[in-house]
Short mmCIF file of C-alpha atoms in Angstrom, two decimals:
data_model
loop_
_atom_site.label_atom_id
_atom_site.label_comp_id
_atom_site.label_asym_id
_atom_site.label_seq_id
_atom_site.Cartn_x
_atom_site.Cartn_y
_atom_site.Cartn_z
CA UNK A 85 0.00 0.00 0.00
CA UNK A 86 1.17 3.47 -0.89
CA UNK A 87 2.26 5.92 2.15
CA UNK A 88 1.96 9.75 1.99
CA UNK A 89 3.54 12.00 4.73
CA UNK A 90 0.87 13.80 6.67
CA UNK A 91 1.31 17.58 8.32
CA UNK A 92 3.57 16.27 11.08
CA UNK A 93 5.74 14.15 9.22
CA UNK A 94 4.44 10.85 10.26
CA UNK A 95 3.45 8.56 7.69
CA UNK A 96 -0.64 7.63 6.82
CA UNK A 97 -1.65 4.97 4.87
CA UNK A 98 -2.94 5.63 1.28
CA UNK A 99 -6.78 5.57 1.14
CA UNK A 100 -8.56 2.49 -0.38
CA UNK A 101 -11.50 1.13 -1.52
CA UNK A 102 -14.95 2.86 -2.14
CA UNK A 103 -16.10 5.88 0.10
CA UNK A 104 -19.39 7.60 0.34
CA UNK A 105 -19.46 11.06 0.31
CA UNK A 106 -22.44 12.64 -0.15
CA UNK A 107 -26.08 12.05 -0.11
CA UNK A 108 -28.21 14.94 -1.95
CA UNK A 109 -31.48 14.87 -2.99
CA UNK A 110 -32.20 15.11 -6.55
CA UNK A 111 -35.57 15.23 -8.42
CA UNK A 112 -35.92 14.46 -11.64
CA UNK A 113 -38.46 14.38 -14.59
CA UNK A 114 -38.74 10.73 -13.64
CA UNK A 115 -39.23 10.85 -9.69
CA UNK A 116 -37.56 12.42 -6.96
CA UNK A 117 -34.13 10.28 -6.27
CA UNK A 118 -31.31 10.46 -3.89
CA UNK A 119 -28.12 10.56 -5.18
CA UNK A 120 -25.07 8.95 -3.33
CA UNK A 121 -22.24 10.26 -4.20
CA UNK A 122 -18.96 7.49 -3.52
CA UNK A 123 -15.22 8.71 -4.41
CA UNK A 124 -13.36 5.20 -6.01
CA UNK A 125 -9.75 5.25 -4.28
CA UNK A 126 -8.16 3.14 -5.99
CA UNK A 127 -9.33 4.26 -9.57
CA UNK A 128 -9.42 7.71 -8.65
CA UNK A 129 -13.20 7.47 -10.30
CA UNK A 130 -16.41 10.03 -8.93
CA UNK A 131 -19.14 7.74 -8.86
CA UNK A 132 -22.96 7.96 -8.60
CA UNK A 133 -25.87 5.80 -7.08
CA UNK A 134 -29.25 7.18 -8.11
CA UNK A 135 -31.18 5.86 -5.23
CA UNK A 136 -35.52 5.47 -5.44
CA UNK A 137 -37.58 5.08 -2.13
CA UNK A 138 -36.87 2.20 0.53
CA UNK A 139 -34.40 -0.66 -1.11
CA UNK A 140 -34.51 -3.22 1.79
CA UNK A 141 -31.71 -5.66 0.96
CA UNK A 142 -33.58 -8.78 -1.02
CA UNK A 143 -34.02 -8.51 -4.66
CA UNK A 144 -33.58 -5.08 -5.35
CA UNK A 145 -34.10 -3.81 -8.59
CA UNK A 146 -30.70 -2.43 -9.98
CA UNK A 147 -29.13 -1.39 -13.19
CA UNK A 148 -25.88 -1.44 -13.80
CA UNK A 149 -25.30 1.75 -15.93
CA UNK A 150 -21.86 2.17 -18.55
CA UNK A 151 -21.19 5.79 -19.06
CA UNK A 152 -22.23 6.50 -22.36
CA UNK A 153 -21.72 10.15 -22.99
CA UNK A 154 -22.45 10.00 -26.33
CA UNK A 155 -25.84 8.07 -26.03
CA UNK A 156 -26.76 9.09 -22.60
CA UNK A 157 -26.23 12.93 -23.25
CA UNK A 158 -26.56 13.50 -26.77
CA UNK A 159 -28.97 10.94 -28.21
CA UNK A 160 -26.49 9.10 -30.02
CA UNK A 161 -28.45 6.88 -32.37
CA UNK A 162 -25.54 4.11 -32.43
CA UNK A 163 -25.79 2.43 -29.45
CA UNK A 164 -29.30 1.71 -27.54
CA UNK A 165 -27.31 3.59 -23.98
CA UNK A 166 -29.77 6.67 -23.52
CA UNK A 167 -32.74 4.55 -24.18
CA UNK A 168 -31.85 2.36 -20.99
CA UNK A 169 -30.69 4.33 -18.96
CA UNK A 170 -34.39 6.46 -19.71
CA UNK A 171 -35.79 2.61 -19.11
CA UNK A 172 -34.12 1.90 -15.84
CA UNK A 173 -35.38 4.86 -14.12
CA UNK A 174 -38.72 4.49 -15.31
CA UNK A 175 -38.90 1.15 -14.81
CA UNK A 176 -37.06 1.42 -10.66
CA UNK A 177 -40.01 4.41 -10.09
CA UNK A 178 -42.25 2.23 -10.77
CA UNK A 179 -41.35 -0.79 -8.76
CA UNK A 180 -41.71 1.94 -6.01
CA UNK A 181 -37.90 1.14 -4.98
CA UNK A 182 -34.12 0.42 -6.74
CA UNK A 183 -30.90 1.60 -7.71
CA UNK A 184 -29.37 2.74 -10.92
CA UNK A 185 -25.63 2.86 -10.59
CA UNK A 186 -24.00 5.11 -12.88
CA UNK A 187 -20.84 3.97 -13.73
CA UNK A 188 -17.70 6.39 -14.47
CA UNK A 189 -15.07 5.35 -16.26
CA UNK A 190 -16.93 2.45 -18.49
CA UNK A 191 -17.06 4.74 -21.57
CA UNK A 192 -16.52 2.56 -24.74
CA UNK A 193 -16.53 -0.53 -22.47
CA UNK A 194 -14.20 1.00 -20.57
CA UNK A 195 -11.63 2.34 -23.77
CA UNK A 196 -12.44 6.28 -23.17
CA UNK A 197 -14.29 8.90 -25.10
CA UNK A 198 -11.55 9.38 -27.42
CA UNK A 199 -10.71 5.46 -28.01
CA UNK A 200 -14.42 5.15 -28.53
CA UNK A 201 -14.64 7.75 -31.18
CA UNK A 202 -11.86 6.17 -32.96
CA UNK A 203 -13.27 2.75 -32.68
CA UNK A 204 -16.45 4.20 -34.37
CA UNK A 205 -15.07 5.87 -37.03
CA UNK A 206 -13.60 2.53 -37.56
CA UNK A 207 -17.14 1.22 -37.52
CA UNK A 208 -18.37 3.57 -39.95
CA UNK A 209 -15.53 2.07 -42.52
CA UNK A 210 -16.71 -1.21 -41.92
CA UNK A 211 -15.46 -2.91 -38.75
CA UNK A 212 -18.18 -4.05 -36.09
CA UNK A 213 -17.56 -2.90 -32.26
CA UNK A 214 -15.26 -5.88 -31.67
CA UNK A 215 -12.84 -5.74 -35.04
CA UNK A 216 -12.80 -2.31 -34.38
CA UNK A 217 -11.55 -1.77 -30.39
CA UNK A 218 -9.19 -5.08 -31.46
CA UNK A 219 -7.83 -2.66 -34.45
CA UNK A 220 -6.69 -0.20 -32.20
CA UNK A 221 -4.95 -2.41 -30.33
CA UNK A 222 -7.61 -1.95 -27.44
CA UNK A 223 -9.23 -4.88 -25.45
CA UNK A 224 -12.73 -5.58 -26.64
CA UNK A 225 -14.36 -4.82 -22.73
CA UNK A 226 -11.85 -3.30 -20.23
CA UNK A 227 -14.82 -2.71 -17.71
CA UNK A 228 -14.12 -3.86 -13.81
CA UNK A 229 -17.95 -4.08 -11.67
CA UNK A 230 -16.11 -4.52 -8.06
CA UNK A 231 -17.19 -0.56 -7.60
CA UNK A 232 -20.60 -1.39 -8.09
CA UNK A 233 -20.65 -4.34 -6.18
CA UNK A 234 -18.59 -2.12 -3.09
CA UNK A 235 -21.67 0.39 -3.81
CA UNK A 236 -24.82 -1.95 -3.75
CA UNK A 237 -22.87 -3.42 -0.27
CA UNK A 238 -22.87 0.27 1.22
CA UNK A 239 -26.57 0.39 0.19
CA UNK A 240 -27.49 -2.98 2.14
CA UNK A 241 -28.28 -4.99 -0.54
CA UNK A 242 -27.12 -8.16 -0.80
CA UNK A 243 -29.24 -10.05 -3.49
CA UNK A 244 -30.82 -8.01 -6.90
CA UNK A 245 -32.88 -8.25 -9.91
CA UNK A 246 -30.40 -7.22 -12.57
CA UNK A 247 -31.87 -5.17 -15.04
CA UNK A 248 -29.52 -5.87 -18.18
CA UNK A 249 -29.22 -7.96 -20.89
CA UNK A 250 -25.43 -8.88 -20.93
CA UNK A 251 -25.03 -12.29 -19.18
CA UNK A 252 -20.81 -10.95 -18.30
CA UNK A 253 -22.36 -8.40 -16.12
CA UNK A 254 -24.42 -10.70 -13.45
CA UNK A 255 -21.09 -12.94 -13.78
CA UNK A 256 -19.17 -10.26 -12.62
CA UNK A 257 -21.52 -9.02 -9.77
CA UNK A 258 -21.70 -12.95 -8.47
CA UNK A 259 -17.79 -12.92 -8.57
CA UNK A 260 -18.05 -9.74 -6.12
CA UNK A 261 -20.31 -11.22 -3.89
CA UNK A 262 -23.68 -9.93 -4.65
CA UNK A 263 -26.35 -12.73 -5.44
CA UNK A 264 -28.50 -12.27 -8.91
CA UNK A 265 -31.58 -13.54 -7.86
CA UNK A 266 -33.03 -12.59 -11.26
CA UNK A 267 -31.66 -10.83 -14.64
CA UNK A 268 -33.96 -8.77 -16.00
CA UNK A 269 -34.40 -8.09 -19.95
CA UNK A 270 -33.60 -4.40 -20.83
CA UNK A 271 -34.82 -4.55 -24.64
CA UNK A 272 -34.88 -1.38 -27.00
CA UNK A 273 -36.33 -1.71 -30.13
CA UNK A 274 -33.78 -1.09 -32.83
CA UNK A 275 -33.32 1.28 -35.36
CA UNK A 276 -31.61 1.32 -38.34
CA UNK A 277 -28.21 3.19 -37.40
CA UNK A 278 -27.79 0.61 -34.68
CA UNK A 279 -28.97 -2.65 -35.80
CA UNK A 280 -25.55 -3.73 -36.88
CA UNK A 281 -23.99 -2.85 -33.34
CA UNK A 282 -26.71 -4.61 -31.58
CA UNK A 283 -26.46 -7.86 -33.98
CA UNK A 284 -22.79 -7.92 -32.80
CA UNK A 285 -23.20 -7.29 -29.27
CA UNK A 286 -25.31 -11.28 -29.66
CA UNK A 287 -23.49 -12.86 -31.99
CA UNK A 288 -19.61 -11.91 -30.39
CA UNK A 289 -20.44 -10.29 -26.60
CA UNK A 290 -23.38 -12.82 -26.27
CA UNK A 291 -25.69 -10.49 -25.22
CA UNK A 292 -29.25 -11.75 -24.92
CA UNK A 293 -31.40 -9.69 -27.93
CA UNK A 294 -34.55 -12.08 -28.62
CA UNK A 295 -36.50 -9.11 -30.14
CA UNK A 296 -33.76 -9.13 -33.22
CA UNK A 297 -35.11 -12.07 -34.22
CA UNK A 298 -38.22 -10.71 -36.06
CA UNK A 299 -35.63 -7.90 -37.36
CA UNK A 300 -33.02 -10.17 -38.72
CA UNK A 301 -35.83 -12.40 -40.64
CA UNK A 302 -37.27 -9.50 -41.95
CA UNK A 303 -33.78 -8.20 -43.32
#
């Protein structure tokens, strides 16, 4: 563990791990939230918990958010990001209770804004979302869940109903400790500047995307 020197000279261990900070109220056009503010230590990462009325610790309803600037904040047509997000908090507001954890630092599955750019302009010549990160020399999903899991613990909960269709992401929360006592489908109908991306987030990230079905016969 790293040491700094304090005011006095003496030596104080290096903070780890996941702190909370702050605890504001924030409404929204969806419902009125809290939002939990937790500083990441040992990534250095400002992360958010967007918390709706009383979780109680069994089978929350969660979502696991990815920073998606590009789809969360500008509507970006490329990926189906904004839409879930939009669907999570709906959908936790009206289970009366749950959690959607932003998550800092997952932009581009965890490549950057920049890396992710690049990795679409690569996509726009051609390349799908894998070829293209694996082009660049990037890996093809760099993102690490053991903040969220350290978040959801701070919260109380212990067991949740993952809303998410990627099967990696209950893996990961199971390898962190938290029990998935139910994975629940996140589906966005597509569109035609994304269909592509989605196709290859089943075939190659093995994302589960029954409603393509109808899309791909019809194609």
């Amino acid at each position: 563990m790293t040491e700094k020197i304090g005011v006095l000279g003496k030596k104080s261990p290096q903070r780890t791990g996941v702190e909370r900070v702050v605890n504001a109220p924030l409404p929204t056009v969806y419902g009125k939230f809290q939002a939990v503010g937790y500083l990441d230590h040992d990534r250095g990462d400002e992360q958010v918990a967007l918390v709706y009325g009383d979780l109680g610790t069994d089978d929350v309803l969660i979502r696991l958010h990815s920073e998606c600037l590009t789809g969360d904040a500008f509507g970006s047509q490329h990926c189906e990001c904004g839409d879930q997000l939009d669907a999570a908090l709906r959908a936790v507001v009206a289970e009366g209770a749950g959690v959607v954890v932003y998550l800092r630092g997952h932009e581009g599955r965890g490549i950057g804004l920049l890396a992710k750019l690049r990795a679409m302009a690569l996509q726009a010549e051609g390349l799908d979302t894998v070829e293209a990160n694996l082009a660049l020399g990037l890996p093809v999903d760099a993102r690490d869940y053991g903040v969220a899991a350290r978040i959801l613990e701070d919260l109380g909960v212990k067991s949740v109903r993952l809303m998410s269709n990627n099967p990696r992401k209950r893996d990961a929360l199971v390898s962190h400790g938290i029990t998935v006592a139910e994975q629940v489908p996140l589906l966005i109908p597509p569109c035609e500047n994304n269909i592509t991306y989605l196709r290859t987030k089943r075939e190659r990230l093995d994302h589960h995307l029954p409603h393509l079905d109808a899309v791909v016969s019809s194609s």
